[in-house]
Coordinates of C-alpha atoms in Angstrom, one line a residue:
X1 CA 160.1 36.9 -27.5
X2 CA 160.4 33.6 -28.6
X3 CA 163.7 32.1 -28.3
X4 CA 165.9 29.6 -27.0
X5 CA 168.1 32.2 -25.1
X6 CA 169.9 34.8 -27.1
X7 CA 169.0 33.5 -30.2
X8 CA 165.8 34.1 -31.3
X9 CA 163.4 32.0 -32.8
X10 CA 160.6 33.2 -35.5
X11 CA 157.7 31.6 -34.1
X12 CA 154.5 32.6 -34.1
X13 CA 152.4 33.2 -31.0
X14 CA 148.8 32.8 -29.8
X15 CA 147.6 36.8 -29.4
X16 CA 147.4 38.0 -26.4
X17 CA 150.1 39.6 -24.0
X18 CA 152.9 37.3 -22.5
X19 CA 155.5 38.4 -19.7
X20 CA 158.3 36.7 -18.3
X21 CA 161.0 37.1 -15.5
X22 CA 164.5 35.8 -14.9
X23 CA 167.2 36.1 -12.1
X24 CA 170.8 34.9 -12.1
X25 CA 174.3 35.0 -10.8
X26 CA 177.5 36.0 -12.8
X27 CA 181.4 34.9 -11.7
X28 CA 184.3 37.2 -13.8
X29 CA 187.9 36.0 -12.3
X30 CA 190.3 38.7 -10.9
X31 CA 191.4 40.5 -14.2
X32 CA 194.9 41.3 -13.1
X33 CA 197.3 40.4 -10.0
X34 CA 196.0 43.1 -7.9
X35 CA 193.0 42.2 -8.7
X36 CA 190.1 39.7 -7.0
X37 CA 187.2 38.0 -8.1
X38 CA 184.1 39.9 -9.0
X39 CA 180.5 38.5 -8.4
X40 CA 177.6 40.1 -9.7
X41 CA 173.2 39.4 -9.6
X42 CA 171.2 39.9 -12.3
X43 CA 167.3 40.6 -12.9
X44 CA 165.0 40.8 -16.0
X45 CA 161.4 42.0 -16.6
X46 CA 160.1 41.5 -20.0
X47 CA 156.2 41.8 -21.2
X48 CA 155.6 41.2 -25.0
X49 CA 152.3 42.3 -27.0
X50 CA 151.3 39.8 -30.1
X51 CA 148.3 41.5 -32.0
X52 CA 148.8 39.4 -34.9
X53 CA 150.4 35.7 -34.6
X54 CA 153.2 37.4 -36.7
X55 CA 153.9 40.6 -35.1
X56 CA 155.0 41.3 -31.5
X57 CA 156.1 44.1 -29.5
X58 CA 157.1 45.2 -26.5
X59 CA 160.5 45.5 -23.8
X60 CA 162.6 44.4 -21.4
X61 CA 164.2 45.9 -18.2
X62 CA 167.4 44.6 -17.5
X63 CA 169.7 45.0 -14.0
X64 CA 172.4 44.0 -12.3
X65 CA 174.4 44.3 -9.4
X66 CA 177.8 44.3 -9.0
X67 CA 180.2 43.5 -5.9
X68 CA 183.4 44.1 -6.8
X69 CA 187.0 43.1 -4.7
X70 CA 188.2 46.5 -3.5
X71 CA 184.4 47.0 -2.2
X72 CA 183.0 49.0 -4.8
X73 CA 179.8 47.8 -5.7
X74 CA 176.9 50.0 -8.3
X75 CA 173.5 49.0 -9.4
X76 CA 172.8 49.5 -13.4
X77 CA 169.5 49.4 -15.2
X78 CA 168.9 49.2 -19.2
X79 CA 165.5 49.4 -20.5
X80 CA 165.3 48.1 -24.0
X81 CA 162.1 48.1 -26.8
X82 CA 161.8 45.5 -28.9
X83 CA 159.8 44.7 -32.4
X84 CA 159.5 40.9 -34.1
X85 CA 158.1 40.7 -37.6
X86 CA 157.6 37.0 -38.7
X87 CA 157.2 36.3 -43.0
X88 CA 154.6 33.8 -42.0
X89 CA 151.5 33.0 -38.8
X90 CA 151.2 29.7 -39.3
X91 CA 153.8 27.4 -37.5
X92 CA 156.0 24.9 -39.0
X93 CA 154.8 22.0 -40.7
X94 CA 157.1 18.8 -41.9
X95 CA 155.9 20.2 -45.4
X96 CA 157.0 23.8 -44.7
X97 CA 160.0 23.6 -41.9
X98 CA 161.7 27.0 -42.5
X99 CA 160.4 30.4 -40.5
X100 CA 162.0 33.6 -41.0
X101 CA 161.7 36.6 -39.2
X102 CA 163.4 40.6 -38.2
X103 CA 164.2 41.3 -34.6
X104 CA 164.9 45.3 -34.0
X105 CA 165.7 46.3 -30.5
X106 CA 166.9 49.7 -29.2
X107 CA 168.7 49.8 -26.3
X108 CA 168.8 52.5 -23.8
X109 CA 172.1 52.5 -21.9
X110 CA 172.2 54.7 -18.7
X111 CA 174.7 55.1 -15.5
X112 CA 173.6 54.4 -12.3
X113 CA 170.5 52.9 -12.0
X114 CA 168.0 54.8 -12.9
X115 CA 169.0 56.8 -16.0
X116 CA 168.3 57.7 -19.7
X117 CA 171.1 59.0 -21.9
X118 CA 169.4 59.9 -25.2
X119 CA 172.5 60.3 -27.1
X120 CA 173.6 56.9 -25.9
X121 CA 170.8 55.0 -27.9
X122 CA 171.8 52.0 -29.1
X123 CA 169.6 49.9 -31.8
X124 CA 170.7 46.9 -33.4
X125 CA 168.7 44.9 -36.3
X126 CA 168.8 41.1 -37.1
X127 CA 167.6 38.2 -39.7
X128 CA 165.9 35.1 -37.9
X129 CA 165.9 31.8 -39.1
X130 CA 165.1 28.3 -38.2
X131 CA 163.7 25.0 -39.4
X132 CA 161.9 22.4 -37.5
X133 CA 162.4 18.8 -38.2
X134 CA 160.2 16.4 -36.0
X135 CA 161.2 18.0 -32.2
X136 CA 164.5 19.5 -33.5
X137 CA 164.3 22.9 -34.0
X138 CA 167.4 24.9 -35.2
X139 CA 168.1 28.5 -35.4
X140 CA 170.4 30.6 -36.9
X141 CA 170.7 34.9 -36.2
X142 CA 172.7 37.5 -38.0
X143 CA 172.4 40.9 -37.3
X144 CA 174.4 44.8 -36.2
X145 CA 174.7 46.9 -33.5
X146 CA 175.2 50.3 -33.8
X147 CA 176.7 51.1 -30.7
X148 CA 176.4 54.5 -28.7
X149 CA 176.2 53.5 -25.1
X150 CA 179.5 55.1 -24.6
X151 CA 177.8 58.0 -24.6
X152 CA 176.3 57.4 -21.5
X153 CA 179.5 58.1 -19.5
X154 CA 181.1 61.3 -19.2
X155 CA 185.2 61.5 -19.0
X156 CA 185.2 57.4 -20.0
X157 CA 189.2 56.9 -20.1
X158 CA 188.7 57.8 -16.9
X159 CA 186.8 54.8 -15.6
X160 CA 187.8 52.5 -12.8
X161 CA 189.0 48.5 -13.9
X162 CA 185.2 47.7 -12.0
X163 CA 183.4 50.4 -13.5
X164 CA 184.4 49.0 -17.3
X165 CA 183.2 45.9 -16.0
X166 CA 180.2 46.3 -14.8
X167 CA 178.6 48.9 -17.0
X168 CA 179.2 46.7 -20.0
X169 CA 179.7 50.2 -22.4
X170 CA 181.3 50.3 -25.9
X171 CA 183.0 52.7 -28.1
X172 CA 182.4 50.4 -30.8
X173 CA 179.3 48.4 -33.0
X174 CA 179.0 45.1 -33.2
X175 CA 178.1 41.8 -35.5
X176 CA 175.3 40.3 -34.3
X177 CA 175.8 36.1 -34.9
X178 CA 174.3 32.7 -33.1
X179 CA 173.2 29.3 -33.8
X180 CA 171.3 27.5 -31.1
X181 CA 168.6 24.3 -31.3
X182 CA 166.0 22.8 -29.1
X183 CA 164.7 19.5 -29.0
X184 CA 161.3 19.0 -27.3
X185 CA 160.5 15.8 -25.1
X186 CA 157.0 15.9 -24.2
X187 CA 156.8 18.9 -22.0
X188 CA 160.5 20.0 -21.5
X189 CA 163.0 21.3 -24.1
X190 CA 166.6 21.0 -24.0
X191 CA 168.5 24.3 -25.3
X192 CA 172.2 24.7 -26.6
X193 CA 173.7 28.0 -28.3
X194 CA 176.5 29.6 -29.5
X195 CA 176.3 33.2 -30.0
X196 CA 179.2 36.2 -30.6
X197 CA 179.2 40.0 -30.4
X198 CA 182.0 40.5 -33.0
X199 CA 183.0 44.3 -32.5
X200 CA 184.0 46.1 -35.6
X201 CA 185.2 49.5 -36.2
X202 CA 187.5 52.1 -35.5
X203 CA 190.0 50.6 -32.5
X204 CA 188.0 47.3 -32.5
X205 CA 190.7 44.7 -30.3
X206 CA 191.2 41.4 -31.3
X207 CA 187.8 39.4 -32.5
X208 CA 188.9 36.8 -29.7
X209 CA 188.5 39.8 -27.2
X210 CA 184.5 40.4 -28.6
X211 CA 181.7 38.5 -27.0
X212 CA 181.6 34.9 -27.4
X213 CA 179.6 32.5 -25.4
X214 CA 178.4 28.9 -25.2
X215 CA 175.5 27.8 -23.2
X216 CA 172.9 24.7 -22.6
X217 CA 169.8 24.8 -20.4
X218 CA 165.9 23.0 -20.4
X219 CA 162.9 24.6 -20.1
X220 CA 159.7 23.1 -18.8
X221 CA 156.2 23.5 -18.9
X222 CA 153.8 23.8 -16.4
X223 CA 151.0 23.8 -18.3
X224 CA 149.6 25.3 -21.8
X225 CA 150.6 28.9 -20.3
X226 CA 153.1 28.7 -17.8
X227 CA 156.5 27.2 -18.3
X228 CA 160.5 27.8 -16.4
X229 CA 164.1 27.2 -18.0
X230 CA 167.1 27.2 -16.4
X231 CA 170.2 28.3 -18.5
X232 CA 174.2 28.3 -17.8
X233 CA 176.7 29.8 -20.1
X234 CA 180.4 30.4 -20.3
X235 CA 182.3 32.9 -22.1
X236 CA 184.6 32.3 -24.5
X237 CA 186.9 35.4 -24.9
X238 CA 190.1 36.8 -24.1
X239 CA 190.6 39.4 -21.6
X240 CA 191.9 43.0 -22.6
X241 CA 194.2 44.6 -21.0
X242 CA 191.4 47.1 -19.5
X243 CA 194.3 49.8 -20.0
X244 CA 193.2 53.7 -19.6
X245 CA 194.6 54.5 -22.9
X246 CA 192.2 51.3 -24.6
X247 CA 188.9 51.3 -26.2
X248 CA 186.3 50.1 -23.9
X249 CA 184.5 47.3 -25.0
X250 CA 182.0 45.3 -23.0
X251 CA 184.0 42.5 -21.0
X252 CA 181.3 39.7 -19.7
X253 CA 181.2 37.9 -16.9
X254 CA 183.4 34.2 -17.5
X255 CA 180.1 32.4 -16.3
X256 CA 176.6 33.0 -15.3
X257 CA 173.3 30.6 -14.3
X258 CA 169.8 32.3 -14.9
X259 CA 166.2 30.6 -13.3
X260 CA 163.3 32.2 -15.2
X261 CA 159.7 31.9 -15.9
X262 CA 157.6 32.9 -18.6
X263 CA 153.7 33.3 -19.0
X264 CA 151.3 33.8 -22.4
X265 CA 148.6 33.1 -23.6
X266 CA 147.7 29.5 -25.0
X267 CA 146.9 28.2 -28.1
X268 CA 143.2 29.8 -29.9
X269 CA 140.3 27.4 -29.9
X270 CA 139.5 26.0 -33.1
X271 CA 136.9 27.5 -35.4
X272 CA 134.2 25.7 -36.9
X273 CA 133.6 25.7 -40.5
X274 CA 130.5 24.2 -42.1
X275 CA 131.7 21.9 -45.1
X276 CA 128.6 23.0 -47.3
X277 CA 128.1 26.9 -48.4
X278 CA 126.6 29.4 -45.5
X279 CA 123.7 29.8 -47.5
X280 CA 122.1 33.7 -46.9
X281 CA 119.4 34.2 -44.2
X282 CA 116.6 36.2 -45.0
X283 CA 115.3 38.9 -42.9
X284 CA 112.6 37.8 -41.0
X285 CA 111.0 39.5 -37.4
X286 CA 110.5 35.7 -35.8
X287 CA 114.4 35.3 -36.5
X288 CA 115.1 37.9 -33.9
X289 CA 115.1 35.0 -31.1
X290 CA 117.6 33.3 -32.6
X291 CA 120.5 34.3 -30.5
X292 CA 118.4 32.3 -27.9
X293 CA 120.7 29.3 -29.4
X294 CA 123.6 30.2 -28.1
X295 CA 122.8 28.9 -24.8
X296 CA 123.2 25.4 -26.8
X297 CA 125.4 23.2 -24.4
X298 CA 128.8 22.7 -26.1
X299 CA 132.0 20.5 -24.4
X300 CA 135.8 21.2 -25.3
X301 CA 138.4 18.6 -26.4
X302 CA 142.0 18.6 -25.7
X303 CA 143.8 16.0 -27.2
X304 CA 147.6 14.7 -27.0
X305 CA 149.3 12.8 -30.3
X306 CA 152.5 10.7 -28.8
X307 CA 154.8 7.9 -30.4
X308 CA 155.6 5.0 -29.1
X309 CA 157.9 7.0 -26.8
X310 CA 155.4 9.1 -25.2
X311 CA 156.8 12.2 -27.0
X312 CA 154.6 14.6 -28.9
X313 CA 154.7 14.0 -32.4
X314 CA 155.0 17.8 -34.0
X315 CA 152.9 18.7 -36.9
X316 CA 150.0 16.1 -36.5
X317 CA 146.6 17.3 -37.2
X318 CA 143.6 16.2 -35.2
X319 CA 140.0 16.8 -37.4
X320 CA 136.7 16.3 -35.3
X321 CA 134.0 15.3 -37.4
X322 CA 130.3 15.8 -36.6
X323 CA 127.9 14.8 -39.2
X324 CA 128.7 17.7 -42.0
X325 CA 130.6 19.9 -39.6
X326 CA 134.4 19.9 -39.1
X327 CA 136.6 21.2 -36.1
X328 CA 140.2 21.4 -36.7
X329 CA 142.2 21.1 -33.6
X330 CA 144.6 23.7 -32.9
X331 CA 148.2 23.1 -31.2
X332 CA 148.5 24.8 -27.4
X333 CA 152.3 25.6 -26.1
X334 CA 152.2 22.2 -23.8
X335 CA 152.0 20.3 -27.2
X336 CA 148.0 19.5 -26.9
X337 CA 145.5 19.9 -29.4
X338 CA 142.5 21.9 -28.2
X339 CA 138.8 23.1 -29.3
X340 CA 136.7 24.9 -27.1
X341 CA 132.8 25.4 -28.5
X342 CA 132.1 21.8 -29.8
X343 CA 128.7 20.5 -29.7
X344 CA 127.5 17.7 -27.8
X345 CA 127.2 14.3 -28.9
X346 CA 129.3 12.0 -31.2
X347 CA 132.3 12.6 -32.8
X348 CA 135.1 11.1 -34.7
X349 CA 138.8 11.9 -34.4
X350 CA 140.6 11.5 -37.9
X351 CA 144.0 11.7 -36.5
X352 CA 147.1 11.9 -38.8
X353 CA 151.3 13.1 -38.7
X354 CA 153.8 12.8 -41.3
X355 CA 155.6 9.0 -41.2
X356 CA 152.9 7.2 -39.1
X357 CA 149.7 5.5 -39.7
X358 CA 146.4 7.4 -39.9
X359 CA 143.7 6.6 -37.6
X360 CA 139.7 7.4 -37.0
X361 CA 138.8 7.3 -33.5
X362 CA 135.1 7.4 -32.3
X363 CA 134.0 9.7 -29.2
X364 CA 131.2 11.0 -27.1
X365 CA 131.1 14.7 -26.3
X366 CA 129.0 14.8 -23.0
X367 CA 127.8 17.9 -21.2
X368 CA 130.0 19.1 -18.1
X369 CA 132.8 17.0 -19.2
X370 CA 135.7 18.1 -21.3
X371 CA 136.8 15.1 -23.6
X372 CA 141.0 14.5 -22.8
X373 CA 142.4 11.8 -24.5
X374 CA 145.7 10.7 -25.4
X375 CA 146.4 8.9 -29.1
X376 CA 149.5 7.3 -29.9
X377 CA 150.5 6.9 -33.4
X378 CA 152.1 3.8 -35.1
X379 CA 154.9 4.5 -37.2
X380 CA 153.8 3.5 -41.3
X381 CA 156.0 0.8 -42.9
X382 CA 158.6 2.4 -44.8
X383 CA 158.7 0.8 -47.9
X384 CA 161.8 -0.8 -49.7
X385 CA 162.7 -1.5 -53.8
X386 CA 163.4 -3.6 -56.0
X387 CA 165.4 -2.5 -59.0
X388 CA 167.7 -4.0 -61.9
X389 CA 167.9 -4.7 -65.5
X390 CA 166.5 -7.7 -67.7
X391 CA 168.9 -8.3 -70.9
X392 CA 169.5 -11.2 -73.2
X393 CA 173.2 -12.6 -73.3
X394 CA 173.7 -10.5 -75.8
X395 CA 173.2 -7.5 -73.8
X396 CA 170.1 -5.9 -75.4
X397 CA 167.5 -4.6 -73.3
X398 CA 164.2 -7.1 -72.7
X399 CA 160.8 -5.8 -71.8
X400 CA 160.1 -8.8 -69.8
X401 CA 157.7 -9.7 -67.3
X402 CA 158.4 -9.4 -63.3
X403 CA 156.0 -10.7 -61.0
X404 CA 157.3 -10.2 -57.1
X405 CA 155.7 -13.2 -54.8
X406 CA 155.5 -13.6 -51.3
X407 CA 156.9 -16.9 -50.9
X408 CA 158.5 -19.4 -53.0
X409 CA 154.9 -19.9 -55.1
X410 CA 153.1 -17.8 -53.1
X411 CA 150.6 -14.6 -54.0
X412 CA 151.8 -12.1 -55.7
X413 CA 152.7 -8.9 -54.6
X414 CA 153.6 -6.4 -57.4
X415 CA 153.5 -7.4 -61.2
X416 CA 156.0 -4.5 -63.0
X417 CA 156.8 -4.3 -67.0
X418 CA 160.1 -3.6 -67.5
X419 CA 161.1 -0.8 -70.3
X420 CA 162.3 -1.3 -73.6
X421 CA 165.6 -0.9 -72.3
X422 CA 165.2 -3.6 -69.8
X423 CA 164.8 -1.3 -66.3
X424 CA 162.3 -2.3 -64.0
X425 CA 161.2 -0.6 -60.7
X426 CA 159.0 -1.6 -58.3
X427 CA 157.9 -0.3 -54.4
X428 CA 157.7 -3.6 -52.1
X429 CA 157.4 -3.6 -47.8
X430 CA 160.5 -5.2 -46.1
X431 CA 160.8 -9.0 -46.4
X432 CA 161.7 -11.9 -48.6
X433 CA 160.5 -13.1 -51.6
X434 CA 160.5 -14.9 -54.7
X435 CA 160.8 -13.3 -58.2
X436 CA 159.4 -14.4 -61.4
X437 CA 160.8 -13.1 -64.5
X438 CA 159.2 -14.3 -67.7
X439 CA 159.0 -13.0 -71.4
X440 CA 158.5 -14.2 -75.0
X441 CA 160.3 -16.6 -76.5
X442 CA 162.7 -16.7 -73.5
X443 CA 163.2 -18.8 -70.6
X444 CA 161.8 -17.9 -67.4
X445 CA 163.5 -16.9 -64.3
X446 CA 163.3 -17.0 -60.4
X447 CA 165.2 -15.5 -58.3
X448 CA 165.0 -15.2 -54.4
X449 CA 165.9 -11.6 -52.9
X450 CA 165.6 -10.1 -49.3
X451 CA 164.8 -6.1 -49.1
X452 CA 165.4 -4.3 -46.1
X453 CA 163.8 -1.5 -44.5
X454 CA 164.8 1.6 -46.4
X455 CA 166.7 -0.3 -48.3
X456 CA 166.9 -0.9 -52.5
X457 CA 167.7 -4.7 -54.0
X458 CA 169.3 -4.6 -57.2
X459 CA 168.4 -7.8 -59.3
X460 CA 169.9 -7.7 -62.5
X461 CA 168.8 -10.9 -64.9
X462 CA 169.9 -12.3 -68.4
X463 CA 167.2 -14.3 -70.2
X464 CA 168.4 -17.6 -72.5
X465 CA 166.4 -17.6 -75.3
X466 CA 164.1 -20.3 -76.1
X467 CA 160.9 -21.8 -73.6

């Protein structure tokens, strides 16, 4: 599932099945003064099914090894199924950041690897949440655990210091909370989380003895299909006593490293949709040849939208125009904008993304040759303001006259009537100029002001009456 580690993100997907695979390596310090240091290896198998962009389902097999100091060791398994509903399929845009979504996952504890304890089912339910800003994305999970994997072990006060370790059981549910964010550079992301198991209940210990951990990692991709991450967390919680007479309660490992990689499918080619009406087609026995046309040579495009920076600018759309016919480009997981089908010949590439200039870029689509190209955007002006208030010296309100010129005598830029009130407002780029405020039977003004970028100049002006 979409994610940046335990923290799920409500993305959608391309359809199609995607799998993934991780290893790692968990530390726990001695837990007592008898006790030594415990070291444990970890595996998971995951395969996902997206029919829809917005649904996806599918499990996970999780195990783990554990060597502990007094030479006990045990090899655990956990098979869990897992749903995603997403309130939207379409991903973010700078005009609509926020995705929600519902995760529900049901565990299936067991003992020794392998094992299935029905009664010890464990399903948990939680709210996803995230908003993408440029390549920031930030997420956000709440959720509950109703936990029954105690049920998985038989006589369970009577488990060993190692075995409470290792099997990572609880006698009590569980809030589900996280925030974590990604920031994209081109092909790699760079993770951080925080997430917390908060166990509730009957006998819960201390919330600083629940699941708490903090992690960073980076995941890079390979190509439009195949990407790895690498991930390191520590936990953050106290240690329990691990007494006979206590409640177990899962007790992670202090620190663990994970290597993964994941596979799906890429992005969908564009479709093709005729700006005039598909007009009806009558039925005719010489029209019978006409799938003959679909051996017309087409060409695919795949092109990348950077800023000055190299980076892939999020949320720009690329539109290839051919005479009447118009391709939208669709976004793949390595951050390229792809078609697939276009016909041959030439094309133009109307290329725009919030905050930078537009730009129309003429092509050739030739048989046998994809068209790859790489189009970096310049960032738009942002404009600046000038503002204020035109009054006599008496103080009343003059609907005067302002003219904004580029130099001292120069063109002008922006002519703006000021209210009856006096208040004037008017959009300029950065820069200096000169400013010409006139109005019947009063004496004229100029005035010399400097707007920055971003920025808003207040010029407030009292007229002298008479010419």
């Amino acid at each position: 599932m979409p994610g940046v580690f335990r923290v799920g993100v409500p993305t959608p997907v391309p359809s199609g099945v995607r799998v993934a695979g991780s290893g790692g390596y968990a530390y726990t310090e001695a837990q007592s003064d008898a006790d030594g240091t415990h070291h444990r290896l970890m595996g998971k198998l995951a395969a996902v099914l997206s029919p829809a962009p917005a649904f996806l389902f599918g499990g996970n097999l999780s195990g783990r090894y554990d060597k502990h100091p007094e030479g006990d060791s045990g090899l655990v398994g956990d098979p869990t199924v897992m749903v995603r509903w997403l309130a939207t399929d379409t991903a973010p845009t700078a005009a609509s950041p926020w995705s929600f979504g519902v995760d529900m996952d049901l565990m299936m504890p067991g003992g020794e690897a392998p094992s299935l304890i029905v009664d010890a089912l464990t399903p948990s339910m939680s709210l996803l949440l995230s908003h993408t800003s440029g390549s920031l994305t930030l997420a956000a999970r709440g959720g509950y655990r109703l936990d029954n994997s105690a049920a998985a072990m038989h006589d369970i006060e009577r488990l060993s210091d190692s075995d409470r370790l290792a099997l990572g059981l609880s006698e009590v549910d569980a809030v589900l909370a996280g925030i974590a964010m990604s920031y994209r550079s081109g092909k790699t992301e760079y993770l951080a989380e925080l997430s917390a198991d908060l166990l509730v209940g009957d006998g819960a210990p201390d919330m600083m003895q629940s699941p708490m951990r903090v992690g960073a990692g980076v995941r890079h991709a390979f190509s439009d299909t195949l990407s790895g991450e690498l991930f390191v967390d520590v936990t953050l919680s106290d240690r329990p006593a691990l007494l006979p007479t206590d409640v177990v309660i899962p007790v992670e490992p202090r620190s663990s490293v994970w290597l993964g990689l994941r596979y799906g499918p890429a992005a969908p080619t564009a479709s093709t949709t005729d700006t005039e009406e598909e007009k009806p087609v009558e039925e005719k026995p010489e029209e019978t040849e006409a799938p003959a046309a679909a051996a017309t040579p087409t060409s695919s495009a795949k092109v990348s939208v950077v800023d000055s920076n190299g980076a892939t600018i999020p949320g720009a759309t690329v539109v290839l125009v051919q005479g009447d016919k118009k391709i939208t480009l669709k976004a793949g997981e390595g951050g390229a904008l792809r078609a697939e089908g276009v016909p041959l010949g030439k094309a133009t590439l109307q290329v725009s993304a919030e905050s930078f200039v537009s730009q129309s870029i003429d092509v050739s689509l030739e048989k046998g040759k994809a068209l790859q190209t790489k189009i970096q955007m310049e960032p738009a002006i942002p404009p600046g303001q000038v503002r204020g208030l035109v009054r006599s010296f008496r103080g009343r309100g003059i609907a005067a006259t302002i003219v904004i010129l580029s130099k001292e005598g120069g063109d002008a830029v922006a002519t703006v009537q000021a209210g009856k009130d006096g208040h004037f407002r008017v959009g300029v780029e950065p820069g200096s100029y000169e400013v010409s405020v006139e109005a019947a039977g009063y004496k004229s003004q100029k005035r010399k002001v400097r707007v920055e970028e971003n920025g808003v100049t207040v010029l407030n002006v009292d007229l002298r009456g008479g010419k």
